[in-house]
Coordinates of C-alpha atoms and ligand atoms in Angstrom, one line a residue:
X1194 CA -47.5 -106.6 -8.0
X1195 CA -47.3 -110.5 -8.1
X1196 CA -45.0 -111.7 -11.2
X1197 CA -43.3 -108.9 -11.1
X1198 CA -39.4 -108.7 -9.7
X1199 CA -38.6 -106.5 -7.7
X1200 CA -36.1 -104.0 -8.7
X1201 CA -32.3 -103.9 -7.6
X1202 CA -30.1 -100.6 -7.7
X1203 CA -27.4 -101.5 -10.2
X1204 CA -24.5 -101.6 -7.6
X1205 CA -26.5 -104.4 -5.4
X1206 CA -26.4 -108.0 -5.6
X1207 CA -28.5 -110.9 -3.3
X1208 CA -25.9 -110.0 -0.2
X1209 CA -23.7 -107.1 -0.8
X1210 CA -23.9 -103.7 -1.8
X1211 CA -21.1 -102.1 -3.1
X1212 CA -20.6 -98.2 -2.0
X1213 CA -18.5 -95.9 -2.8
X1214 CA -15.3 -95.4 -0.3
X1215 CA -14.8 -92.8 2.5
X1216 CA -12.1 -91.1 4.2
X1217 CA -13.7 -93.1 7.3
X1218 CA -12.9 -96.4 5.4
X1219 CA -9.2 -95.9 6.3
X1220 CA -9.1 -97.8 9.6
X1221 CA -10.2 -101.3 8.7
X1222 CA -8.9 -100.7 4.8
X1223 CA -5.3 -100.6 7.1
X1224 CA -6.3 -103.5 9.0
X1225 CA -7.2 -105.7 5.5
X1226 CA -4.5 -104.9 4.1
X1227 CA -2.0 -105.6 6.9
X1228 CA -3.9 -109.0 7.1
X1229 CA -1.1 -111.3 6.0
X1230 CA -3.9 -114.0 4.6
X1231 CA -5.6 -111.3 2.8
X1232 CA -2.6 -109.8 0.9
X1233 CA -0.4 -113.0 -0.1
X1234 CA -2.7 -113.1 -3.2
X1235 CA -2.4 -109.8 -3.5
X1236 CA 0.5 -107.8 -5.8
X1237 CA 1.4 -106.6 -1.6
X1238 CA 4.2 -107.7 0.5
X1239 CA 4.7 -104.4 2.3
X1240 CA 3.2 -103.4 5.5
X1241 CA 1.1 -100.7 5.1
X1242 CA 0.8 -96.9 7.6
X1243 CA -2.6 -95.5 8.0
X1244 CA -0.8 -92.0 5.6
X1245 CA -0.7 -95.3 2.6
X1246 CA -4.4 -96.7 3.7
X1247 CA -5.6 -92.9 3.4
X1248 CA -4.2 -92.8 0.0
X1249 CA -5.5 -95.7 -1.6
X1250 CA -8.9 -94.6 -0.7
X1251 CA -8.3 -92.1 -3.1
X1252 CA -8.3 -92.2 -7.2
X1253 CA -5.0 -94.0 -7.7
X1254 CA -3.5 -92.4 -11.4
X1255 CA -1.3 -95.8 -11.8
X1256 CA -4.8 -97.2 -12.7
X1257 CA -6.1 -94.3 -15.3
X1258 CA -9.4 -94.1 -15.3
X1259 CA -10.4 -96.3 -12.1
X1260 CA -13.8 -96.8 -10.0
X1261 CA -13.5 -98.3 -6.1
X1262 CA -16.3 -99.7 -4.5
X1263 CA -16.3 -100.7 -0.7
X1264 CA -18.3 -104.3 -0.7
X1265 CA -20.8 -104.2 2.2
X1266 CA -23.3 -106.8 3.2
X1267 CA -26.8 -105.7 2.2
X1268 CA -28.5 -107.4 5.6
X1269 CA -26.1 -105.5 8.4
X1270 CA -24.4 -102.8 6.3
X1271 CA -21.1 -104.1 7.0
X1272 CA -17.8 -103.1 5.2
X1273 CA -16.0 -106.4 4.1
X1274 CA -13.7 -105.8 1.5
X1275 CA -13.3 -103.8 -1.8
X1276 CA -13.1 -104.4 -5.5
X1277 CA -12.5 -102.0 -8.1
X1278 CA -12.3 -101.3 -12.2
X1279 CA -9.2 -99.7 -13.1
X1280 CA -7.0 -99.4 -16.2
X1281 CA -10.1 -98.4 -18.1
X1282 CA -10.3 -97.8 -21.6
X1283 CA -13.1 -96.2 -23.5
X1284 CA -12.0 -97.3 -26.7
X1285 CA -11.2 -101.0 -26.1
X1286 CA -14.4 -101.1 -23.6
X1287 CA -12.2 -102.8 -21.1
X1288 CA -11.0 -102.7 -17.6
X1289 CA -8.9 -104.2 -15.4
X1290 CA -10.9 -106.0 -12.0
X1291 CA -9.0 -106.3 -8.4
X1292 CA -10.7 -107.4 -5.4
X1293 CA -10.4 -108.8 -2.1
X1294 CA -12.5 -109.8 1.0
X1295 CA -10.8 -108.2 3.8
X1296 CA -12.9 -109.8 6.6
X1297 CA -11.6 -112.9 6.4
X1298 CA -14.5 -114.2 8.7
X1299 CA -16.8 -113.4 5.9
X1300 CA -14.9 -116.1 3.4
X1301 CA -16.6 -119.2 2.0
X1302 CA -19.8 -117.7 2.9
X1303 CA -20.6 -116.4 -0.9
X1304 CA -19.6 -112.7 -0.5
X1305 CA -16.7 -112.9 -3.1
X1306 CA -19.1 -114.3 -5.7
X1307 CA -21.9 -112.2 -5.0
X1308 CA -19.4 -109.1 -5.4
X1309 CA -17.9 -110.2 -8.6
X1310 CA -21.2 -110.8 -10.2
X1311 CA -22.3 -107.4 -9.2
X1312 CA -19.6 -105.6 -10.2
X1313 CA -19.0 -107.6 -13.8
X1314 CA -22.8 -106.7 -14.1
X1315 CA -22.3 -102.8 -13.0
X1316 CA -19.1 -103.0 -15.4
X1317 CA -21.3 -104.3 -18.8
X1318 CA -24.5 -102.7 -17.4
X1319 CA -23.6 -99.2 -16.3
X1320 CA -19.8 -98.7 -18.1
X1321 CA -20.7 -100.1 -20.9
X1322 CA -17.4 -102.6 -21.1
X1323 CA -17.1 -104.7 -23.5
X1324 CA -13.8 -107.4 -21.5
X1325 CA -13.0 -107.2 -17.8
X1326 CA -9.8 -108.9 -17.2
X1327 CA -8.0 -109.7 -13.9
X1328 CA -4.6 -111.4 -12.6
X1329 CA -4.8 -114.2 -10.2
X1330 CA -2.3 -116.7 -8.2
X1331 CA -2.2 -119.8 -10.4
X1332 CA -2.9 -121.1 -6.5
X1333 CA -4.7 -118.5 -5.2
X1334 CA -7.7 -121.8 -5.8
X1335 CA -10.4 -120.3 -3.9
X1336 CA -10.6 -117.1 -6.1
X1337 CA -10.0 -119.3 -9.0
X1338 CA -12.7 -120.9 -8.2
X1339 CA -14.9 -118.1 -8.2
X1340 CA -14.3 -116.3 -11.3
X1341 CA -14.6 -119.6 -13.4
X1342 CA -18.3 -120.1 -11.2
X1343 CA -19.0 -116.5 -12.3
X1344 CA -17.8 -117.4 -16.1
X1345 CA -14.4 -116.0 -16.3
X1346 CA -11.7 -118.2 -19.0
X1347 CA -7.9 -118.6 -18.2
X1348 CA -6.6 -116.9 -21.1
X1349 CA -2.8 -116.9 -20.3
X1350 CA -0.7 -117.5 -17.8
X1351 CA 3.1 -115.5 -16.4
X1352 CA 5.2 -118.1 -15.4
X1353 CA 7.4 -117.1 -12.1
X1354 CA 5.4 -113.5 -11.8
X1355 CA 5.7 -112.9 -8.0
X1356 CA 8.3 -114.4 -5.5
X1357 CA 6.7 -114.3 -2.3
X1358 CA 7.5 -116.3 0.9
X1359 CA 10.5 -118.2 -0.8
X1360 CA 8.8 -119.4 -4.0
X1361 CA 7.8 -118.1 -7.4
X1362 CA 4.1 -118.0 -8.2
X1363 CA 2.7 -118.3 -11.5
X1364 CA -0.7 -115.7 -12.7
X1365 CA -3.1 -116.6 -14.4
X1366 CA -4.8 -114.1 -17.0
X1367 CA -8.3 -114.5 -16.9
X1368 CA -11.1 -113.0 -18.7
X1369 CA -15.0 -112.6 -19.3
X1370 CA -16.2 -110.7 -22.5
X1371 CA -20.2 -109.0 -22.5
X1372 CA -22.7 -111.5 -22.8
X1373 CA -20.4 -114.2 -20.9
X1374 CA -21.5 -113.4 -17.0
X1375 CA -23.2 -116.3 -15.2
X1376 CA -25.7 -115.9 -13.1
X1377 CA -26.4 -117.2 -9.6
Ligands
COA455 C1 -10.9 -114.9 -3.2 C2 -12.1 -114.2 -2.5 C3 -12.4 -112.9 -3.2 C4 -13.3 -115.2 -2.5 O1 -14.4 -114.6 -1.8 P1 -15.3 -115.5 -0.8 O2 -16.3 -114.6 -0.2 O3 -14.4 -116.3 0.1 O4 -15.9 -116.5 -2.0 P2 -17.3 -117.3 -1.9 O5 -17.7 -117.6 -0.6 O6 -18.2 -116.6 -2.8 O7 -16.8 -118.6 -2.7 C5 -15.6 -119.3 -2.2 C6 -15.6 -120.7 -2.9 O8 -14.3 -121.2 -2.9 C7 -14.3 -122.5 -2.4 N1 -13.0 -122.8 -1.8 C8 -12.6 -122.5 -0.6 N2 -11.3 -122.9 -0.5 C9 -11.0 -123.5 -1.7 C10 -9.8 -124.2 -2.2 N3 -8.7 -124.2 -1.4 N4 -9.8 -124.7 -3.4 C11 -10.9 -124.6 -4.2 N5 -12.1 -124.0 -3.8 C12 -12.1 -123.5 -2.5 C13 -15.5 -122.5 -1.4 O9 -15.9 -123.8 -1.1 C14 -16.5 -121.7 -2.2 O10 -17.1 -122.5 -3.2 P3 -18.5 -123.2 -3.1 O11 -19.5 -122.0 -2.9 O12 -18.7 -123.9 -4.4 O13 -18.5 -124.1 -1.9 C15 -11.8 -114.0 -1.0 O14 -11.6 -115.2 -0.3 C16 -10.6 -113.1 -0.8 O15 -10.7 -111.9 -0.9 N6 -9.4 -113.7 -0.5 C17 -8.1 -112.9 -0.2 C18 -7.7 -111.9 -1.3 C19 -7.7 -112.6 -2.6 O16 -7.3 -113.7 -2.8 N7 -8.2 -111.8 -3.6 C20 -8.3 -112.3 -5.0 C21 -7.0 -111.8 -5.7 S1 -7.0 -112.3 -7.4

């Protein structure tokens, strides 16, 4: 019907879909997380076997209540990375967000945006969440970037956090309340 838009399952955005993860994930979950440039952002230093890549496929009780998504595009149906919600409280309506683009061909094309926005909007939408907070690399710029595009505020920042190849990183604490999501 013209005027009318057409309608998009909660978990889609304009070029991923986000899916929930399989067993046959494990392979190229291994490889993005052996991916040095995909994991020095990461809380990782710590090659990974394909027994650890099985597991964290799987509910992961450091996080409490916790949803994964695999991120796939929506034209070819390929698996580029993962995000999830963890740390989740029903009483605060919060959650803690992680995610990374493993296919590090797919960066700078607008996957990582497109993801976040879709799974903020699955997180107020569907969950109900109230905050969605997240850590990040004071120079981790590219992801910075992206959450303050997608309407996330610094809200804090842990001076010296992580000491990773010879230098101490700050995080930043970043945050987006209900209501605060921008749109693309
Ligand atoms: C961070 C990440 C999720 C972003 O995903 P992505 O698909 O590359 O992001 P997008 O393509 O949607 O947007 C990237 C933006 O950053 C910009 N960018 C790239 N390098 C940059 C830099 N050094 N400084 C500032 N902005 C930069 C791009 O130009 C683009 O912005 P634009 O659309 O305004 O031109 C992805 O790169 C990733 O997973 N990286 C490795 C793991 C990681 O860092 N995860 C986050 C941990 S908190």
């Amino acid at each position: 019907m013209e005027g009318v838009k057409p309608m998009r399952a909660p978990f889609e955005g304009k070029l991923v879909r986000l899916r929930a993860r399989e067993p046959e994930d494990e392979p190229y979950h291994n490889q993005w997380f052996n991916a040095w440039d995909v994991v020095r952002y990461l809380g990782r230093r710590y090659p990974i076997s394909h027994a650890q890549s099985r597991k964290m496929l799987e509910p992961d009780p450091r996080y409490g209540w916790s949803i994964g998504f695999i991120i796939e595009t929506l034209l070819e149906g390929d698996p580029i990375g993962q995000v999830f919600l963890g740390s989740a409280s029903a009483e605060d309506r919060s959650a803690e967000l992680g995610i990374s683009i493993g296919d590090k061909s797919r960066w700078d094309g607008g996957y990582g945006t497109d993801a976040m926005r879709t799974v903020c909007r699955f997180g107020f939408d569907m969950m109900h969440l109230h905050r969605i907070e997240l850590g990040v690399y004071a120079d981790n710029e590219r992801a910075v970037h992206v959450y303050e595009r997608i309407g996330f505020r610094t809200e804090g920042r842990r001076r010296e956090m992580y000491f990773k190849e010879g230098v101490y990183h700050d995080t930043l604490i970043m945050g987006l309340l209900e209501g605060e999501l921008v749109d693309g």
